[in-house]
mmCIF file of C-alpha atoms in Angstrom:
data_model
loop_
_atom_site.group_PDB
_atom_site.id
_atom_site.type_symbol
_atom_site.label_atom_id
_atom_site.label_comp_id
_atom_site.label_asym_id
_atom_site.label_seq_id
_atom_site.Cartn_x
_atom_site.Cartn_y
_atom_site.Cartn_z
ATOM 1 C CA ARG A 14 84.218 97.427 105.753
ATOM 2 C CA ILE A 15 84.077 96.801 102.019
ATOM 3 C CA LYS A 16 86.063 93.609 102.591
ATOM 4 C CA ILE A 17 83.647 92.438 105.306
ATOM 5 C CA ILE A 18 80.644 92.868 102.984
ATOM 6 C CA SER A 19 82.471 91.273 100.056
ATOM 7 C CA THR A 20 83.518 88.157 101.988
ATOM 8 C CA ALA A 21 79.991 87.852 103.389
ATOM 9 C CA CYS A 22 78.453 87.859 99.921
ATOM 10 C CA ASN A 23 80.892 85.424 98.309
ATOM 11 C CA GLY A 24 80.636 82.842 101.105
ATOM 12 C CA ASN A 25 84.149 83.167 102.544
ATOM 13 C CA LEU A 26 83.002 84.812 105.783
ATOM 14 C CA THR A 27 81.137 81.698 106.951
ATOM 15 C CA GLU A 28 83.319 78.986 105.410
ATOM 16 C CA ASP A 29 84.393 77.834 108.890
ATOM 17 C CA TRP A 30 80.749 77.787 110.017
ATOM 18 C CA ARG A 31 79.701 75.513 107.117
ATOM 19 C CA ILE A 32 82.478 73.023 107.912
ATOM 20 C CA LYS A 33 81.122 72.584 111.446
ATOM 21 C CA GLN A 34 77.525 71.963 110.359
ATOM 22 C CA VAL A 35 76.374 68.345 110.326
ATOM 23 C CA GLU A 36 73.484 69.052 107.963
ATOM 24 C CA ILE A 37 72.533 72.181 106.004
ATOM 25 C CA GLU A 38 69.406 72.477 103.887
ATOM 26 C CA ASN A 39 70.344 73.218 100.280
ATOM 27 C CA ALA A 40 69.133 76.673 99.213
ATOM 28 C CA THR A 41 67.946 75.277 95.882
ATOM 29 C CA GLU A 42 65.430 73.048 97.658
ATOM 30 C CA LEU A 43 64.385 75.967 99.858
ATOM 31 C CA LEU A 44 63.747 78.210 96.857
ATOM 32 C CA GLU A 45 61.860 75.566 94.913
ATOM 33 C CA ARG A 46 59.607 74.759 97.863
ATOM 34 C CA HIS A 47 58.684 78.305 98.840
ATOM 35 C CA THR A 48 58.639 80.215 95.560
ATOM 36 C CA SER A 49 56.918 77.963 93.036
ATOM 37 C CA LYS A 50 53.374 78.442 94.371
ATOM 38 C CA GLU A 51 53.684 82.188 94.875
ATOM 39 C CA LEU A 52 55.259 82.777 91.484
ATOM 40 C CA LYS A 53 52.453 80.897 89.772
ATOM 41 C CA LYS A 54 49.814 82.894 91.669
ATOM 42 C CA LYS A 55 51.392 86.315 91.219
ATOM 43 C CA SER A 56 53.104 86.910 87.926
ATOM 44 C CA LYS A 57 52.986 90.734 88.101
ATOM 45 C CA ASN A 58 56.395 92.297 88.812
ATOM 46 C CA LYS A 59 57.893 88.837 89.242
ATOM 47 C CA ALA A 60 60.871 87.526 87.353
ATOM 48 C CA SER A 61 60.695 84.193 85.588
ATOM 49 C CA ILE A 62 61.582 81.243 87.824
ATOM 50 C CA GLU A 63 65.261 80.539 87.420
ATOM 51 C CA ILE A 64 67.370 78.776 90.034
ATOM 52 C CA ARG A 65 71.018 78.008 89.343
ATOM 53 C CA PRO A 66 73.781 76.440 91.457
ATOM 54 C CA HIS A 67 76.323 78.624 93.237
ATOM 55 C CA LYS A 68 80.040 77.916 93.638
ATOM 56 C CA VAL A 69 79.270 77.393 97.342
ATOM 57 C CA GLN A 70 77.626 73.974 97.263
ATOM 58 C CA SER A 71 74.716 74.698 99.607
ATOM 59 C CA TRP A 72 73.925 78.106 98.042
ATOM 60 C CA ALA A 73 71.825 78.934 94.982
ATOM 61 C CA ILE A 74 71.391 81.837 92.569
ATOM 62 C CA THR A 75 68.059 83.283 91.495
ATOM 63 C CA LYS A 76 66.548 86.499 90.184
ATOM 64 C CA ILE A 77 65.922 89.108 92.845
ATOM 65 C CA GLY A 78 62.422 89.559 91.432
ATOM 66 C CA SER A 79 61.677 85.906 92.194
ATOM 67 C CA ILE A 80 62.003 86.385 95.938
ATOM 68 C CA CYS A 81 61.013 90.032 96.394
ATOM 69 C CA GLU A 82 57.726 91.687 95.510
ATOM 70 C CA MET A 83 58.512 94.995 93.777
ATOM 71 C CA GLN A 84 56.548 98.215 93.522
ATOM 72 C CA LEU A 85 57.518 101.720 92.424
ATOM 73 C CA GLY A 86 56.158 104.597 94.490
ATOM 74 C CA LYS A 87 53.571 107.196 93.545
ATOM 75 C CA MET A 88 54.294 109.758 90.847
ATOM 76 C CA LEU A 89 54.651 113.267 92.239
ATOM 77 C CA SER A 90 52.325 115.694 90.418
ATOM 78 C CA ARG A 91 50.039 118.672 90.995
ATOM 79 C CA LYS A 92 47.115 116.279 91.299
ATOM 80 C CA ALA A 93 48.770 114.883 94.446
ATOM 81 C CA TYR A 94 47.862 118.136 96.206
ATOM 82 C CA SER A 95 44.244 118.441 95.080
ATOM 83 C CA ASP A 96 41.242 118.329 97.387
ATOM 84 C CA ASN A 97 39.632 115.152 98.713
ATOM 85 C CA LEU A 98 42.972 113.384 99.140
ATOM 86 C CA ILE A 99 44.541 112.026 102.332
ATOM 87 C CA MET A 100 47.712 113.996 103.077
ATOM 88 C CA LEU A 101 50.429 111.629 104.242
ATOM 89 C CA PRO A 102 54.232 111.740 104.687
ATOM 90 C CA TYR A 103 56.274 110.111 101.948
ATOM 91 C CA LEU A 104 59.928 109.275 101.339
ATOM 92 C CA ARG A 105 61.987 110.641 98.455
ATOM 93 C CA ASN A 106 65.314 109.596 96.977
ATOM 94 C CA ALA A 107 67.075 112.038 99.330
ATOM 95 C CA ASN A 108 65.608 110.283 102.387
ATOM 96 C CA VAL A 109 67.194 106.941 101.481
ATOM 97 C CA GLN A 110 70.863 106.722 102.416
ATOM 98 C CA TRP A 111 73.018 103.610 102.605
ATOM 99 C CA GLY A 112 71.722 101.602 105.545
ATOM 100 C CA LYS A 113 69.582 104.363 107.050
ATOM 101 C CA ILE A 114 66.543 106.552 106.465
ATOM 102 C CA ASP A 115 67.144 110.295 106.801
ATOM 103 C CA LEU A 116 64.008 111.793 108.366
ATOM 104 C CA SER A 117 65.357 115.326 108.765
ATOM 105 C CA GLU A 118 63.014 116.535 106.015
ATOM 106 C CA VAL A 119 59.932 114.464 105.242
ATOM 107 C CA LEU A 120 57.361 115.984 102.896
ATOM 108 C CA GLU A 121 53.676 115.197 102.432
ATOM 109 C CA MET A 122 51.434 114.625 99.435
ATOM 110 C CA GLY A 123 47.890 113.424 98.845
ATOM 111 C CA PHE A 124 46.801 109.831 98.333
ATOM 112 C CA LYS A 125 43.473 108.368 97.325
ATOM 113 C CA GLU A 126 42.001 105.979 99.872
ATOM 114 C CA GLU A 127 42.593 103.018 97.548
ATOM 115 C CA GLU A 128 46.250 104.047 97.109
ATOM 116 C CA VAL A 129 47.126 103.944 100.791
ATOM 117 C CA GLU A 130 47.487 100.174 101.031
ATOM 118 C CA LYS A 131 49.426 100.053 97.758
ATOM 119 C CA TYR A 132 52.070 102.583 98.793
ATOM 120 C CA LEU A 133 52.126 102.035 102.566
ATOM 121 C CA LEU A 134 55.557 100.998 103.836
ATOM 122 C CA LYS A 135 55.836 98.028 106.176
ATOM 123 C CA LYS A 136 58.585 97.056 108.587
ATOM 124 C CA GLY A 137 61.360 95.231 106.747
ATOM 125 C CA ASP A 138 60.656 96.753 103.328
ATOM 126 C CA LEU A 139 63.767 97.658 101.349
ATOM 127 C CA LEU A 140 63.817 101.015 99.588
ATOM 128 C CA VAL A 141 66.083 101.214 96.533
ATOM 129 C CA CYS A 142 66.936 104.433 94.681
ATOM 130 C CA GLU A 143 66.009 104.331 91.009
ATOM 131 C CA GLY A 144 68.146 107.373 90.118
ATOM 132 C CA GLY A 145 70.888 109.479 91.679
ATOM 133 C CA ILE A 146 73.184 106.970 93.326
ATOM 134 C CA VAL A 147 71.367 104.084 91.692
ATOM 135 C CA GLY A 148 70.823 101.068 93.887
ATOM 136 C CA ARG A 149 71.334 102.944 97.162
ATOM 137 C CA THR A 150 69.348 100.931 99.687
ATOM 138 C CA ALA A 151 67.962 101.147 103.197
ATOM 139 C CA ILE A 152 65.554 99.047 105.254
ATOM 140 C CA TRP A 153 62.369 100.616 106.576
ATOM 141 C CA ASP A 154 61.970 100.070 110.323
ATOM 142 C CA GLU A 155 58.643 101.906 110.820
ATOM 143 C CA GLU A 156 60.360 105.053 112.048
ATOM 144 C CA ILE A 157 57.069 106.774 111.161
ATOM 145 C CA GLU A 158 53.829 104.915 111.886
ATOM 146 C CA VAL A 159 52.256 105.704 108.513
ATOM 147 C CA CYS A 160 54.582 106.523 105.647
ATOM 148 C CA MET A 161 54.407 106.243 101.856
ATOM 149 C CA TYR A 162 57.035 106.580 99.125
ATOM 150 C CA GLN A 163 57.569 108.378 95.830
ATOM 151 C CA LYS A 164 58.113 106.923 92.350
ATOM 152 C CA ALA A 165 61.860 107.661 92.544
ATOM 153 C CA LEU A 166 62.087 104.626 94.848
ATOM 154 C CA HIS A 167 61.632 100.893 94.368
ATOM 155 C CA ARG A 168 60.036 99.071 97.276
ATOM 156 C CA LEU A 169 61.204 95.481 97.716
ATOM 157 C CA ARG A 170 59.207 93.254 100.051
ATOM 158 C CA CYS A 171 61.081 90.032 100.733
ATOM 159 C CA ASN A 172 59.683 86.545 100.912
ATOM 160 C CA THR A 173 61.144 86.064 104.398
ATOM 161 C CA ASP A 174 60.728 82.294 104.171
ATOM 162 C CA VAL A 175 63.694 82.274 101.813
ATOM 163 C CA ILE A 176 65.519 85.595 102.114
ATOM 164 C CA LEU A 177 66.284 88.072 104.903
ATOM 165 C CA PRO A 178 66.002 91.818 104.196
ATOM 166 C CA LYS A 179 69.442 92.340 105.771
ATOM 167 C CA TRP A 180 70.966 89.795 103.389
ATOM 168 C CA VAL A 181 69.433 91.603 100.392
ATOM 169 C CA TYR A 182 70.766 94.897 101.768
ATOM 170 C CA TYR A 183 74.314 93.522 102.066
ATOM 171 C CA PHE A 184 74.046 92.153 98.525
ATOM 172 C CA MET A 185 72.934 95.563 97.224
ATOM 173 C CA LEU A 186 75.795 97.280 99.045
ATOM 174 C CA ASP A 187 78.327 94.779 97.714
ATOM 175 C CA SER A 188 76.982 95.232 94.174
ATOM 176 C CA HIS A 189 77.356 99.005 94.544
ATOM 177 C CA ASN A 190 80.917 98.643 95.830
ATOM 178 C CA LYS A 191 81.773 96.553 92.758
ATOM 179 C CA GLY A 192 80.127 98.964 90.303
ATOM 180 C CA GLU A 193 77.520 96.424 89.228
ATOM 181 C CA PHE A 194 74.601 98.874 89.101
ATOM 182 C CA GLU A 195 76.334 101.066 86.532
ATOM 183 C CA LYS A 196 76.230 98.064 84.196
ATOM 184 C CA GLN A 197 72.488 97.625 84.790
ATOM 185 C CA THR A 198 71.346 101.242 84.450
ATOM 186 C CA SER A 199 69.846 102.854 81.402
ATOM 187 C CA GLN A 200 71.508 106.179 80.636
ATOM 188 C CA THR A 201 70.014 109.085 78.735
ATOM 189 C CA THR A 202 70.917 112.275 80.564
ATOM 190 C CA ILE A 203 70.522 110.673 84.012
ATOM 191 C CA ARG A 204 71.131 107.069 85.050
ATOM 192 C CA HIS A 205 68.083 105.034 86.062
ATOM 193 C CA LEU A 206 67.737 101.535 87.441
ATOM 194 C CA THR A 207 64.450 100.410 85.944
ATOM 195 C CA GLN A 208 62.205 97.912 87.657
ATOM 196 C CA GLU A 209 62.612 95.538 84.723
ATOM 197 C CA LYS A 210 66.393 95.474 85.119
ATOM 198 C CA LEU A 211 66.291 95.380 88.913
ATOM 199 C CA LYS A 212 64.058 92.297 89.061
ATOM 200 C CA GLU A 213 66.359 90.428 86.654
ATOM 201 C CA ILE A 214 69.510 90.901 88.768
ATOM 202 C CA ASN A 215 70.979 87.609 89.987
ATOM 203 C CA ILE A 216 71.289 87.316 93.757
ATOM 204 C CA PRO A 217 73.063 84.543 95.700
ATOM 205 C CA VAL A 218 70.849 82.806 98.257
ATOM 206 C CA PRO A 219 72.446 80.930 101.170
ATOM 207 C CA PRO A 220 70.394 78.550 103.335
ATOM 208 C CA MET A 221 68.316 80.472 105.868
ATOM 209 C CA SER A 222 70.420 79.315 108.842
ATOM 210 C CA GLU A 223 73.547 80.608 107.124
ATOM 211 C CA GLN A 224 71.899 83.918 106.216
ATOM 212 C CA LYS A 225 71.242 84.460 109.919
ATOM 213 C CA GLU A 226 74.839 83.565 110.759
ATOM 214 C CA ILE A 227 76.176 85.918 108.098
ATOM 215 C CA VAL A 228 73.994 88.825 109.239
ATOM 216 C CA GLY A 229 75.089 88.311 112.855
ATOM 217 C CA ARG A 230 78.768 88.192 111.943
ATOM 218 C CA VAL A 231 78.622 91.217 109.644
ATOM 219 C CA GLU A 232 76.873 93.305 112.295
ATOM 220 C CA ARG A 233 79.490 92.337 114.909
ATOM 221 C CA TYR A 234 82.432 92.976 112.603
ATOM 222 C CA LEU A 235 81.084 96.316 111.388
ATOM 223 C CA LYS A 236 80.521 97.430 114.974
ATOM 224 C CA LEU A 237 84.079 96.403 115.871
ATOM 225 C CA SER A 238 85.380 98.240 112.800
ATOM 226 C CA GLU A 239 83.580 101.427 113.887
ATOM 227 C CA GLU A 240 84.969 101.128 117.425
ATOM 228 C CA LEU A 241 88.515 100.648 116.093
ATOM 229 C CA GLU A 242 88.129 103.636 113.795
ATOM 230 C CA ILE A 243 87.016 105.817 116.705
ATOM 231 C CA LYS A 244 89.955 104.620 118.815
ATOM 232 C CA TYR A 245 92.391 105.216 115.960
ATOM 233 C CA ASN A 246 91.102 108.775 115.478
ATOM 234 C CA GLU A 247 91.438 109.467 119.208
ATOM 235 C CA ILE A 248 95.068 108.262 119.243
ATOM 236 C CA TYR A 249 95.832 110.191 116.050
ATOM 237 C CA GLU A 250 94.490 113.409 117.589
ATOM 238 C CA LYS A 251 96.621 112.837 120.695
ATOM 239 C CA LEU A 252 99.716 112.314 118.566
ATOM 240 C CA LEU A 253 99.038 115.571 116.732
ATOM 241 C CA LEU A 254 98.763 117.369 120.083
ATOM 242 C CA ALA A 255 102.005 115.720 121.207
ATOM 243 C CA GLU A 256 103.769 116.876 118.055
ATOM 244 C CA LYS A 257 102.513 120.418 118.596
ATOM 245 C CA SER A 258 103.644 120.342 122.227
ATOM 246 C CA ILE A 259 107.143 119.145 121.248
ATOM 247 C CA LEU A 260 107.498 121.864 118.610
ATOM 248 C CA GLN A 261 106.448 124.509 121.120
ATOM 249 C CA LYS A 262 109.062 123.269 123.578
ATOM 250 C CA ALA A 263 111.675 123.329 120.816
ATOM 251 C CA PHE A 264 110.895 126.932 119.904
ATOM 252 C CA ARG A 265 111.139 127.886 123.577
ATOM 253 C CA GLY A 266 114.496 126.125 123.839
ATOM 254 C CA GLU A 267 113.194 123.594 126.319
ATOM 255 C CA LEU A 268 114.427 120.458 124.588
ATOM 256 C CA GLY A 269 117.792 120.589 126.383
ATOM 257 C CA THR A 270 121.425 121.244 125.416
ATOM 258 C CA ASN A 271 124.491 119.078 125.011
ATOM 259 C CA ASP A 272 124.872 118.938 128.778
ATOM 260 C CA PRO A 273 124.730 115.187 129.605
ATOM 261 C CA SER A 274 123.188 116.018 132.983
ATOM 262 C CA GLU A 275 120.055 117.346 131.271
ATOM 263 C CA GLU A 276 117.167 115.142 130.214
ATOM 264 C CA SER A 277 117.565 114.065 126.563
ATOM 265 C CA ALA A 278 115.064 115.144 123.905
ATOM 266 C CA ILE A 279 114.166 111.488 123.335
ATOM 267 C CA GLU A 280 113.254 111.000 126.977
ATOM 268 C CA LEU A 281 111.289 114.244 126.933
ATOM 269 C CA LEU A 282 109.447 113.031 123.817
ATOM 270 C CA LYS A 283 108.541 109.796 125.594
ATOM 271 C CA GLU A 284 107.159 111.745 128.556
ATOM 272 C CA VAL A 285 105.067 114.040 126.334
ATOM 273 C CA LEU A 286 103.640 111.113 124.365
ATOM 274 C CA GLN A 287 102.745 109.224 127.525
ATOM 275 C CA GLU A 288 100.962 112.277 128.921
ATOM 276 C CA GLN A 289 98.995 112.811 125.700
ATOM 277 C CA ILE A 290 97.916 109.186 125.273
ATOM 278 C CA LYS A 291 96.721 108.751 128.888
#
């Protein structure tokens, strides 16, 4: 699975796809067209505009803060439980696991009316852990109709004209697998991935058509990998049972003697294995 994500993020997974394409829009042109206006309008929590070429000719590299709006969640404090506040569910670091949101324990705290829009999660938002396993990421899919988030989490809202949330997620996972976030974190007693450092991380950007192709392939390959793992575990369990059955027969003296008229132990082993694997 690590190899699937790695080859997706370095461009090797879709090399055959690019060869077959008659025309692919260069990601540099895509980024320049769709980000320049927004970056000039909204400078808050945005990285400086920087677009560089990628080793894959049609790809580009930019700062993640250039294509994702970032916002830390609300600080948890006693004031969050005072009167005249709207009590709403919110997500903590523990709720965000790799690729999924754990809703087994969702707490509530109070929000001012003007804070609701600021901290309200929307479908497709990426939640990134600031501490703990720094960089751990999941995509919000509106599992709860109204849900907020705590300051321990970064919320990334993608400019979907240029970047898919799933692509950003795979990039974050690949960066984690390669230990990249440890290089970016500030460390006192606990590691933290600050918003300033997160928005300055370089992210590769394929053309939109290729992002969609990559996401589709990764999802298919990961599903196949899971199915193969399940099948492997089933066969392994059957082999363990077969081994146990053979040992029991041996202790009972049922594996035969030197009499050539008796079934050999090898043939008996074949029969046991065939019965177990059926």
